[in-house]
Short mmCIF file of C-alpha atoms and ligand atoms in Angstrom, two decimals:
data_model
loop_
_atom_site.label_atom_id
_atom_site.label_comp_id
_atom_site.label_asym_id
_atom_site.label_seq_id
_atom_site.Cartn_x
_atom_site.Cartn_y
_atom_site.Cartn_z
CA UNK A 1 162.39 305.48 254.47
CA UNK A 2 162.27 305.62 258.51
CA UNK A 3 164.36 306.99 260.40
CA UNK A 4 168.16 305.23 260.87
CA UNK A 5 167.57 302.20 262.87
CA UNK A 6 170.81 299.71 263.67
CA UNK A 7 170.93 295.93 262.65
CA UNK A 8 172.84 293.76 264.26
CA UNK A 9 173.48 290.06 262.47
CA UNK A 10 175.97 287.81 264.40
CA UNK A 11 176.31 284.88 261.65
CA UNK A 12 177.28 281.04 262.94
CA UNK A 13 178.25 278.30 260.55
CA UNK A 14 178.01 277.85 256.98
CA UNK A 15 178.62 279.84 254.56
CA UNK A 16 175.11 279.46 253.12
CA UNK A 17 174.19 281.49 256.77
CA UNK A 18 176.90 284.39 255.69
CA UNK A 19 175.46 285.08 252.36
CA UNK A 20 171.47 284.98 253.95
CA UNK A 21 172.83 287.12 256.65
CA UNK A 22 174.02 289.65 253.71
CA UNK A 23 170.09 288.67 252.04
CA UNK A 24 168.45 290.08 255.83
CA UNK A 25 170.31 293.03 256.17
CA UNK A 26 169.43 293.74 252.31
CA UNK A 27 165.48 292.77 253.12
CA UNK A 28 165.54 295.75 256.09
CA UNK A 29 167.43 298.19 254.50
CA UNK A 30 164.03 299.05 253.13
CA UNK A 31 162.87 298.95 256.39
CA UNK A 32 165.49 301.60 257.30
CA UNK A 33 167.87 299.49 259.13
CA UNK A 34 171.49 300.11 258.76
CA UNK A 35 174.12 297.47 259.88
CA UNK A 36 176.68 298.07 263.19
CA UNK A 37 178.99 295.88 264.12
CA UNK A 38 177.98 297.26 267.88
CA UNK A 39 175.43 294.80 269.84
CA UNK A 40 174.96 297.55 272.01
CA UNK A 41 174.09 300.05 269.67
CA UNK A 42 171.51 298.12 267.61
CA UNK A 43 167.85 298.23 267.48
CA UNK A 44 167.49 294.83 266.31
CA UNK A 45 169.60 292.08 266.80
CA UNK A 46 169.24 288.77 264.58
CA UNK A 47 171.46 285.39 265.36
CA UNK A 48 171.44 283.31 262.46
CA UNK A 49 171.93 280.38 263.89
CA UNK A 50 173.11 276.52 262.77
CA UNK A 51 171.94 272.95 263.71
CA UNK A 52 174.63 271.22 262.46
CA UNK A 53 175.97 269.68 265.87
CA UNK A 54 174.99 269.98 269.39
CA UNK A 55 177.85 272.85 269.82
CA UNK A 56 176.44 274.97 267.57
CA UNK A 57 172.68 275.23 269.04
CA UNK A 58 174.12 275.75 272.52
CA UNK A 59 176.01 278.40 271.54
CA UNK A 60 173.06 280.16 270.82
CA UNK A 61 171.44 279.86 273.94
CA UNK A 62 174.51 281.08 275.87
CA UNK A 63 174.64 284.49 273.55
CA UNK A 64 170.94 284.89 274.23
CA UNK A 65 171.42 284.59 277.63
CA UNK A 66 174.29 287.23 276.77
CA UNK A 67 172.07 289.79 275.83
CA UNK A 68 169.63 289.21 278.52
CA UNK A 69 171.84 292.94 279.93
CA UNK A 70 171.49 294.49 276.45
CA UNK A 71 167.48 294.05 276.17
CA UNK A 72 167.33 294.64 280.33
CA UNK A 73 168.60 298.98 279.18
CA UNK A 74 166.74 299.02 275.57
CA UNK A 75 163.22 298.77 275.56
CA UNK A 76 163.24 299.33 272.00
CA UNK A 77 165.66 296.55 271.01
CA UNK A 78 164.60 293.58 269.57
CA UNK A 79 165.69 289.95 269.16
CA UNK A 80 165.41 287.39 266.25
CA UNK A 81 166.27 283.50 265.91
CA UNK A 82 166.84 283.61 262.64
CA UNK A 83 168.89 279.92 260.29
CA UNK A 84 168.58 276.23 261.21
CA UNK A 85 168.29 276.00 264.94
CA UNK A 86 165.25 278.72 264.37
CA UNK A 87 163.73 276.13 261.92
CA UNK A 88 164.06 272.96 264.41
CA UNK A 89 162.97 274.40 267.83
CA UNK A 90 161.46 277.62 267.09
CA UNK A 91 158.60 277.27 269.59
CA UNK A 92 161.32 275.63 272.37
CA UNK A 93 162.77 278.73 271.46
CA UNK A 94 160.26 281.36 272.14
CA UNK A 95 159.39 279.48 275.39
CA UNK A 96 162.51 279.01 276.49
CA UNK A 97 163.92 282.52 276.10
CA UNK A 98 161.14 285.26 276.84
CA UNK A 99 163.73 287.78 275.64
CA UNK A 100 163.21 286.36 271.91
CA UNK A 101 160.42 288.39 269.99
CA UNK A 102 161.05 286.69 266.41
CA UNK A 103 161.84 283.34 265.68
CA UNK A 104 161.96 282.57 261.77
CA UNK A 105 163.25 279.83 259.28
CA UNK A 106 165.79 280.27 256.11
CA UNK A 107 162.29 279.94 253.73
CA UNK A 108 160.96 282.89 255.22
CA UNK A 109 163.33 285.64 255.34
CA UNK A 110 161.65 287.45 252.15
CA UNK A 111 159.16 288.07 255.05
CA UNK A 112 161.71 289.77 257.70
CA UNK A 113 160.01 293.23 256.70
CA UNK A 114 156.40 292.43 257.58
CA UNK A 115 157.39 290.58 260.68
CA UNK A 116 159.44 293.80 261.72
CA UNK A 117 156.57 295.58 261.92
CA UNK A 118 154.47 293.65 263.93
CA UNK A 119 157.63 292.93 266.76
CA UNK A 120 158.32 296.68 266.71
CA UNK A 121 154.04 296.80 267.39
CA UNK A 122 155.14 294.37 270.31
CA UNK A 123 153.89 291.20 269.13
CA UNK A 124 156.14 287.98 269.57
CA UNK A 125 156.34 286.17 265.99
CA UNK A 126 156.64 282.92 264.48
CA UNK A 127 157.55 281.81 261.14
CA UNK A 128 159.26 278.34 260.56
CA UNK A 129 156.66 277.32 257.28
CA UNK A 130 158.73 275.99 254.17
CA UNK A 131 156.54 278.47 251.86
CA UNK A 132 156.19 277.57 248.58
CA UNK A 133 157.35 280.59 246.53
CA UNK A 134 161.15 281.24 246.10
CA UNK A 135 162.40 283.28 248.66
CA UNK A 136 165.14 285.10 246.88
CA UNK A 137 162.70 285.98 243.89
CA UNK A 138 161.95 288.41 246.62
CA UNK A 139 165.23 289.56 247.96
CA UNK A 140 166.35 291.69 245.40
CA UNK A 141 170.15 292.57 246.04
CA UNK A 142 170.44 296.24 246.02
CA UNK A 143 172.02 297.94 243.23
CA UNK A 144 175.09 300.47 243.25
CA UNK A 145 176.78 299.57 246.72
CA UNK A 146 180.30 297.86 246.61
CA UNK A 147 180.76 294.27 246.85
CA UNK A 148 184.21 292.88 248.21
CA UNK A 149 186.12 290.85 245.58
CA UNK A 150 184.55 287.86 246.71
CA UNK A 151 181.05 286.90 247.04
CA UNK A 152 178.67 284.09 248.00
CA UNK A 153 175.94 283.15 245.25
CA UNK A 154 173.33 280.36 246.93
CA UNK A 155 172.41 278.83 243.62
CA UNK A 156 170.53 275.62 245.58
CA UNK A 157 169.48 274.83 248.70
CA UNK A 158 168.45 272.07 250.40
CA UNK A 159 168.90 267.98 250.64
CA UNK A 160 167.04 264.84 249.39
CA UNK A 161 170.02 262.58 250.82
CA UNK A 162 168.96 262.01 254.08
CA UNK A 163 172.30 261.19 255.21
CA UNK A 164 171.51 259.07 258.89
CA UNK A 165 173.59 261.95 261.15
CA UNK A 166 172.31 265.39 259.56
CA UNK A 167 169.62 267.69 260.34
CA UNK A 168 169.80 269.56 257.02
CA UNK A 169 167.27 267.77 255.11
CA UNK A 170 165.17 268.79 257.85
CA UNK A 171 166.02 272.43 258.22
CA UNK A 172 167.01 273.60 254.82
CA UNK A 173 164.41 271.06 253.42
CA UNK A 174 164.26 269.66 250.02
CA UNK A 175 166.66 270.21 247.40
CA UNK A 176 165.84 273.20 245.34
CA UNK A 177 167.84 274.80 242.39
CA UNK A 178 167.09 278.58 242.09
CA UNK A 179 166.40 279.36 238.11
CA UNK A 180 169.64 279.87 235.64
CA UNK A 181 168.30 283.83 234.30
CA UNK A 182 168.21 285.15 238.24
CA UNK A 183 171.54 283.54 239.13
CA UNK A 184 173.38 284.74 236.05
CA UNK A 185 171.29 288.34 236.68
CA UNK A 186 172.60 288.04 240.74
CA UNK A 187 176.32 287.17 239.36
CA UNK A 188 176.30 289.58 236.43
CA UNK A 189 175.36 292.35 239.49
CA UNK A 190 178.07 291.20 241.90
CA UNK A 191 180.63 291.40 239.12
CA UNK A 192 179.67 295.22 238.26
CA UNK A 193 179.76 296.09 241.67
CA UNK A 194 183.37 294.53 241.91
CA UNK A 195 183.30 290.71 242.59
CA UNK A 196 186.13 289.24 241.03
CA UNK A 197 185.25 285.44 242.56
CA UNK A 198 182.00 283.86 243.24
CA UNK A 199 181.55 281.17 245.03
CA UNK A 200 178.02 278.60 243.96
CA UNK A 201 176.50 277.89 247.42
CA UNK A 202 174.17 275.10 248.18
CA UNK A 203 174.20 271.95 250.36
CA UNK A 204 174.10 269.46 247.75
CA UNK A 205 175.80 271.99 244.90
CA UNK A 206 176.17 269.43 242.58
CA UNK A 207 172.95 268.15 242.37
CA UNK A 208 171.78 271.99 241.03
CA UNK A 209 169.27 271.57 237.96
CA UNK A 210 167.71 274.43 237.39
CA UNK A 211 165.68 275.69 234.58
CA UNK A 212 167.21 277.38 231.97
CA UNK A 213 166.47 280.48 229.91
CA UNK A 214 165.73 277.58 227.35
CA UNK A 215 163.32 275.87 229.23
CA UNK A 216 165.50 272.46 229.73
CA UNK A 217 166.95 271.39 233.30
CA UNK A 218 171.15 273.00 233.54
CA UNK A 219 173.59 270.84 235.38
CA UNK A 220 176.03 272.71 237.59
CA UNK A 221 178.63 272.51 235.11
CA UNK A 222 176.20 274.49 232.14
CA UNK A 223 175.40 277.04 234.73
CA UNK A 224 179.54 277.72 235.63
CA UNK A 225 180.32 277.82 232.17
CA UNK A 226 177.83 280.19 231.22
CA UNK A 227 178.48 282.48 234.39
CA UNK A 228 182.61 282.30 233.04
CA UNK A 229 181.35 284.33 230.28
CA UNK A 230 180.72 287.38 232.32
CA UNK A 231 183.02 289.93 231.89
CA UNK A 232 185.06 291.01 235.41
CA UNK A 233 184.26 287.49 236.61
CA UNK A 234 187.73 285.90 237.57
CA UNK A 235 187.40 283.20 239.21
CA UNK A 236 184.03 280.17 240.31
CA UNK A 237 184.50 277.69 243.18
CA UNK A 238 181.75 276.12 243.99
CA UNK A 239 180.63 274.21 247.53
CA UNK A 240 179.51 271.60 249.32
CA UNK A 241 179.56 268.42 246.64
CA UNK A 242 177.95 265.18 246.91
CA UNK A 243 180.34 262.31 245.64
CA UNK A 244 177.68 260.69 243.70
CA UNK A 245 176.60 264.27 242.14
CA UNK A 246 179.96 264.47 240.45
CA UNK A 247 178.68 264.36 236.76
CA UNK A 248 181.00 263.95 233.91
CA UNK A 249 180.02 267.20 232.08
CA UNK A 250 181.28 268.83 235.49
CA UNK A 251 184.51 266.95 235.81
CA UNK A 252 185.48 267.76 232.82
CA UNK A 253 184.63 271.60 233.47
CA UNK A 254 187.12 271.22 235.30
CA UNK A 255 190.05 270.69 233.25
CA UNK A 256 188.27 272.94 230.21
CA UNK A 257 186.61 275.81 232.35
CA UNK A 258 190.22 278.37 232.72
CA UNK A 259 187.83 280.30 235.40
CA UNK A 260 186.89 277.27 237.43
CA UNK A 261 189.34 277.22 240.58
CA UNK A 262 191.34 273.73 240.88
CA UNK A 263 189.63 273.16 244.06
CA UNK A 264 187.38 270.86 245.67
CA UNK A 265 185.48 270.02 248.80
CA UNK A 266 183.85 266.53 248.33
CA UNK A 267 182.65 265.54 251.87
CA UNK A 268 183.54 261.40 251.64
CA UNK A 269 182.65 261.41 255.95
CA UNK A 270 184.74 257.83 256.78
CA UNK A 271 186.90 255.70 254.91
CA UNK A 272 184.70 252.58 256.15
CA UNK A 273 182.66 250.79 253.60
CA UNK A 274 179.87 249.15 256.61
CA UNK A 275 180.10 253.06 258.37
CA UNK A 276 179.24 254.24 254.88
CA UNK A 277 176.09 252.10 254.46
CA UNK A 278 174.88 253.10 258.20
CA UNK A 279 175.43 256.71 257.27
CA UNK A 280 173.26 256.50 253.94
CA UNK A 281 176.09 257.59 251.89
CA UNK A 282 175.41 255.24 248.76
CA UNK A 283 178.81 255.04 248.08
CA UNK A 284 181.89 253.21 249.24
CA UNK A 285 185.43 254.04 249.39
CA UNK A 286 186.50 253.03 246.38
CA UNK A 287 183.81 254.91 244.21
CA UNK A 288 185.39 258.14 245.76
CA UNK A 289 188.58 257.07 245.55
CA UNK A 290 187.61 255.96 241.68
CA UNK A 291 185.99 259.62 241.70
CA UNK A 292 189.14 261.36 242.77
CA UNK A 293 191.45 259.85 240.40
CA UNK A 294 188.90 260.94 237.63
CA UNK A 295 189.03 264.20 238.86
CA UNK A 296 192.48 264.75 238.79
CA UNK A 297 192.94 263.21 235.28
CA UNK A 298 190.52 266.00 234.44
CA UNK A 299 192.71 268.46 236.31
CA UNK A 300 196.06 267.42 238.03
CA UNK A 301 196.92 269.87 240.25
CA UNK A 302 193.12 269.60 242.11
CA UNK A 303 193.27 270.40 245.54
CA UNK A 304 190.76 268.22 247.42
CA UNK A 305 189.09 268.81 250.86
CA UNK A 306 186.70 266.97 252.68
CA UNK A 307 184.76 266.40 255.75
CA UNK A 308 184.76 263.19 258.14
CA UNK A 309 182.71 262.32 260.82
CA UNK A 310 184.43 260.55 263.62
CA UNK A 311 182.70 257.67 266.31
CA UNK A 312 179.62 256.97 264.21
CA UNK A 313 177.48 254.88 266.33
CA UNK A 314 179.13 251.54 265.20
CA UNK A 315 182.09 252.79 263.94
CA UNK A 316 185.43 250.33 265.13
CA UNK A 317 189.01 250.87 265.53
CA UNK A 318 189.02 248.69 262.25
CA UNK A 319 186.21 251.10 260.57
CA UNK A 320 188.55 254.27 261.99
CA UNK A 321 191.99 253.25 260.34
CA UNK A 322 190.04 252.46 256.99
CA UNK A 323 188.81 256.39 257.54
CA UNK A 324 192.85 257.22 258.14
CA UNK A 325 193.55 254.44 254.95
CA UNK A 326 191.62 257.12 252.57
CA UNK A 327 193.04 260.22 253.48
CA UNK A 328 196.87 258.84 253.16
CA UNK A 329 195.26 257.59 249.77
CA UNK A 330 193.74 260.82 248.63
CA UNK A 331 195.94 263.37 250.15
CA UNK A 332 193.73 266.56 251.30
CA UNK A 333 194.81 270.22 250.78
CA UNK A 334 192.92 270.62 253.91
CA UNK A 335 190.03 268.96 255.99
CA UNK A 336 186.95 269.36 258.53
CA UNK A 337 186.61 266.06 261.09
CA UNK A 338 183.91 265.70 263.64
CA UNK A 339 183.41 264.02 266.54
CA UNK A 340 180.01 262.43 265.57
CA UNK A 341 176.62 264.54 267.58
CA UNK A 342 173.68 262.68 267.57
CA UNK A 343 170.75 265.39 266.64
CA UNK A 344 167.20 264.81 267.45
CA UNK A 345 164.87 263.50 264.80
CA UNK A 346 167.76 261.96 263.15
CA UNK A 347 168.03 257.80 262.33
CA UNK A 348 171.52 257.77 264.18
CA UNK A 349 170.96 260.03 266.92
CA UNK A 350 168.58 256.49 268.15
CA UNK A 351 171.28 253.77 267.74
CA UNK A 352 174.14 252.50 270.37
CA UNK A 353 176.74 255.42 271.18
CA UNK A 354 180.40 255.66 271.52
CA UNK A 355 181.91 256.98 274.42
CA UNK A 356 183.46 260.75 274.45
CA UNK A 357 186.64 259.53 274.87
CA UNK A 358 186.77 257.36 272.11
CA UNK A 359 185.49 260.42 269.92
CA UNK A 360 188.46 262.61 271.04
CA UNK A 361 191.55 259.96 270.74
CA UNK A 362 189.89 259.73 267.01
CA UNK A 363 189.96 262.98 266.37
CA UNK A 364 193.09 264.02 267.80
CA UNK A 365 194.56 260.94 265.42
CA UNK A 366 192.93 262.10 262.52
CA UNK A 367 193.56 265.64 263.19
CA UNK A 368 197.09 265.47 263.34
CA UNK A 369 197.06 263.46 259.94
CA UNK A 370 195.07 266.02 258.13
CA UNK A 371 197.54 268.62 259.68
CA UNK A 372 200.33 266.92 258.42
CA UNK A 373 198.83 267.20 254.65
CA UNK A 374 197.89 270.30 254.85
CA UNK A 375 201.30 271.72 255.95
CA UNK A 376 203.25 269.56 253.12
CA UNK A 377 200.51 270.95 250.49
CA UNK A 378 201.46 274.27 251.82
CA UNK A 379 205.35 273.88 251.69
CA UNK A 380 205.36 272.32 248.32
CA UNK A 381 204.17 275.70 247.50
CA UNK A 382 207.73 277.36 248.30
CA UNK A 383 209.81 278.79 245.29
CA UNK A 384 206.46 278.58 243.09
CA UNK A 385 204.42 281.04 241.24
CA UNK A 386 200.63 281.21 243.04
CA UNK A 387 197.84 283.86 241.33
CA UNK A 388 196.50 285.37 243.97
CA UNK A 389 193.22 287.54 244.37
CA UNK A 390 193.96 290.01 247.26
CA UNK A 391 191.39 290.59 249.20
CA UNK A 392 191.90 293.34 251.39
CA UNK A 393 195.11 294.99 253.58
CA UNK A 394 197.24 292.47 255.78
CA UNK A 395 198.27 292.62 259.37
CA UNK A 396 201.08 294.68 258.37
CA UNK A 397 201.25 297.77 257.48
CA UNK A 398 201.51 298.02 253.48
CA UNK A 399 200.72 294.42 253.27
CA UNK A 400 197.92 293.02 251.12
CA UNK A 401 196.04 289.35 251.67
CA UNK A 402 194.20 287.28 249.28
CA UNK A 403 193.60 283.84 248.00
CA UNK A 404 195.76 281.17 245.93
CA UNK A 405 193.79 279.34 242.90
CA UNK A 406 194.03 276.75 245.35
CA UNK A 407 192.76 278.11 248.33
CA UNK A 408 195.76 279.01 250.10
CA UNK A 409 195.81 282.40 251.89
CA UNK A 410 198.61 284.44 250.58
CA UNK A 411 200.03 287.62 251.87
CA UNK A 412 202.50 289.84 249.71
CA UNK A 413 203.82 293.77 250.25
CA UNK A 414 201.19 295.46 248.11
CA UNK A 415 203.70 296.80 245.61
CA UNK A 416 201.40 299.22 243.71
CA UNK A 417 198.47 296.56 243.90
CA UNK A 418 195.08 296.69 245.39
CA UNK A 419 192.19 294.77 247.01
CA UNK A 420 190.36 292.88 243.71
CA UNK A 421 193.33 292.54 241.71
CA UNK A 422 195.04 289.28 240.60
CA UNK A 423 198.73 289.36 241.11
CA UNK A 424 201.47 286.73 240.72
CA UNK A 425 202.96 285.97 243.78
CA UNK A 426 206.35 284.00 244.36
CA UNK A 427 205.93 282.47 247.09
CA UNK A 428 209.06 282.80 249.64
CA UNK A 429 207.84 280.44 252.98
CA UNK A 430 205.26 278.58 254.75
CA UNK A 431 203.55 280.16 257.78
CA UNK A 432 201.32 278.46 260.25
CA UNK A 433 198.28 279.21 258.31
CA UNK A 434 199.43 280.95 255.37
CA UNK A 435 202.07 281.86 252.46
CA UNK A 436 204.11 284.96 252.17
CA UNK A 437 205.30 285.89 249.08
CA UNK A 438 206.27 288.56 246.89
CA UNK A 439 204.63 290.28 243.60
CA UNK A 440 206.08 289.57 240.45
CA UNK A 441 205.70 292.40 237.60
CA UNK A 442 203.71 291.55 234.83
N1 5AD Z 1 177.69 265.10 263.85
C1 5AD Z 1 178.93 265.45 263.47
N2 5AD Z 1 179.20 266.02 262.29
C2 5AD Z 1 178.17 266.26 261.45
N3 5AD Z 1 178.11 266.82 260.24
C3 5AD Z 1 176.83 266.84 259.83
N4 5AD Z 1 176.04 266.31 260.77
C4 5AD Z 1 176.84 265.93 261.80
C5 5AD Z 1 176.63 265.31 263.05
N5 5AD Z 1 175.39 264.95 263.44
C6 5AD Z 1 179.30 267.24 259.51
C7 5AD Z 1 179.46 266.46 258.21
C8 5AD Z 1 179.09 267.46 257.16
C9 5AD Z 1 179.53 268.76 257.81
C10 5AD Z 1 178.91 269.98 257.25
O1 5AD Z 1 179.17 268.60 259.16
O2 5AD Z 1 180.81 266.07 258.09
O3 5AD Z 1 179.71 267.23 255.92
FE1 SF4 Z 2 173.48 266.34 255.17
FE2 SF4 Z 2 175.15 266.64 253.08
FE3 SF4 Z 2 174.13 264.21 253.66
FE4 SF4 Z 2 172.51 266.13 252.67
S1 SF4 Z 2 174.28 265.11 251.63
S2 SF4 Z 2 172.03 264.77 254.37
S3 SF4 Z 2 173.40 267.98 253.63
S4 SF4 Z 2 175.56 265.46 254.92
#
């Protein structure tokens, strides 16, 4: 091992980006890098970076800027583009920015060592190739330190959909399900180091059919119920879900599986049957709203979130209050909207706009609707019993915070318990953005 060098990862987006920033600093520690949480004080900084809307990619040209100072008194630092806007403009990147001395894609971060090297030699490098070897067969997680009772697993990655607004297909590339034996191996390890919840990562989750130790193709819901069996595993969620995806076998895990959390993010984007079709969805309102209603036969006290786009090229004031017509229908525990971003290389990013302002009255509309249901989801939790997993202390002093089965973030006085455990909680009010409650013995 070198001598101590500092890492720096500053993590935007997904949470697929927070578990490969947790992958990176893993792939240097060889490398003898040890994280800070101190820009200043690091050797090597890496943004990992999302594409996801226009926002997010110009965010990462203002913090580069940022650290134009930082680079300007450290010779010896050095800068990486690392995630999705890395992947779609890494050479726009390296010319743009002469302060950037690594630019590479999520397929190649097994490679983070190697290119290390030749940045610390002084070279400038470049790697945005979707190799054809799996990545994480080469990220081994490293034994013996602590995890935090809850952890990220990416378990697929990658889209065939080719939904008309999104760059993932693109950046993450084509759907790929990592092999059952390494995920259960990666799970079995988080839980001995003292996961209690996992959450399944991948953009298209429920599409994951990996091979099994038997050979044959497992569905999402054969690789959850096999991971249940592992002993100090609490809790599986599992994220993001394509509506069509939804298989049986897995909607039922979800009124069999006592381990699988009653919570789900199914992403139905608009409520419009035409916006829909121009979006590339392949399926309509009522199929999800068919979908839900299966779901919560399966399990009824599911808490559903979603994501919507709002001002798809095309989209009316007709096709909006069809979008507002689903969520009264469904009622969300919570929900992302968007004001639609047209992204280069993408079908909709070349058809007729709609103006900004449009966008925001949209959003503000369907904002305030989404609030509403998540505040009544949150009060009709008052007087109940939630099982909470705390997570780690609260604001207060004494205080512990953690997570409801259904997502909620709870706070309690710790009362003798500790980050990891699962406590009931009776929960005594409603805050703005979470419960407070008190333990209950036993
Ligand atoms: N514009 C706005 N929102 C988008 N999303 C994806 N692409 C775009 C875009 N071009 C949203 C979708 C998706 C979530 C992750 O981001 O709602 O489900
Ligand atoms: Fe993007 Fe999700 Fe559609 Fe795939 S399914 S193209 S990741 S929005």
């Amino acid at each position: 091992m070198g001598e101590a060098k500092k890492l720096y990862i500053r993590t935007y987006g997904c949470q697929m980006n927070v578990y490969d920033s947790e992958r990176m600093a893993e792939a240097l520690a060889p490398a003898g890098y040890a994280l800070t949480d101190v820009p200043a004080e690091a050797d090597l900084i890496l943004l990992n970076t999302c594409h996801i809307r226009e926002k997010a990619a110009e965010k990462v040209y203002s913090e580069l800027g940022r650290l134009k100072s930082l680079k300007a008194g450290n010779p010896d630092l050095r800068i990486g583009v690392a995630g999705c806007v890395a992947q779609a403009e890494g050479e726009e990147i390296l010319r743009r920015q002469p302060l950037v001395d690594l630019v590479v894609g999520p397929q190649s971060y097994h490679r983070l060592p190697e290119m290390e090297a030749r940045v610390r030699a002084g070279g400038r490098v470049l790697d945005t190739d979707f190799p054809a070897e799996d990545k994480f067969a080469h990220l081994p997680r490293r034994a013996g330190t602590p995890a935090g009772p809850t952890a990220f697993l990416t378990v697929q990655e990658g889209c065939d959909k080719f939904c008309s607004f999104c760059v993932v297909p693109y950046t993450r590339g084509a759907e790929a399900s990592r092999p059952v034996a390494r995920l259960l191996d990666e799970a079995q390890a988080l839980a001995a180091r003292g996961a209690r919840e996992i959450t399944l990562l991948g953009q298209n989750v429920n599409a994951y059919h990996g091979e099994g130790q038997d050979g044959a193709s497992w569905s999402l819901a054969r690789l959850i119920r096999e991971m249940a069996r592992i002993e100090g595993l609490l809790r599986i969620r599992y994220t993001t879900s394509h509506p069509n995806d939804m298989a049986d076998d897995l909607i039922a895990a979800h009124g069999e599986e006592g381990k699988l959390m009653p919570y789900l993010h199914l992403p139905v984007q608009s409520g419009s049957d035409r916006i829909l079709k121009a979006m590339n969805r392949r399926h309509t309102a009522e199929t999800y709203l068919r979908l839900v209603e299966r779901l919560r036969a399966a399990r009824p006290d599911l808490a559903l979130s979603s994501d919507f786009i709002v001002g798809f090229p095309g989209e009316t004031e007709a096709d909006f209050e069809t979008t507002l017509d689903l969520v009264r229908a469904v009622g969300y525990h919570s929900a992302f909207s968007f004001k639609y971003s047209p992204r280069p290389g993408t079908p909709a990013a070349e058809r007729a706009q709609i103006s900004e302002d449009v966008k925001a009255d949209r959003l503000s509309r369907l904002q305030a609707l989404i609030d509403d249901q998540a505040r009544a989801a949150q009060e009709a939790m008052v007087g109940r019993i939630a099982e909470v997993l705390f997570e780690k202390p609260g604001r207060l002093p004494g205080q512990l915070v953690g997570k409801s089965e259904h997502l909620h973030a709870v706070h309690a006085p710790a009362d003798g318990a500790a980050p990891g455990d699962l406590r009931r909680v009776r929960i005594a009010r409603a805050e703005a953005h979470s419960l407070a409650g008190e333990i209950r013995p036993g």
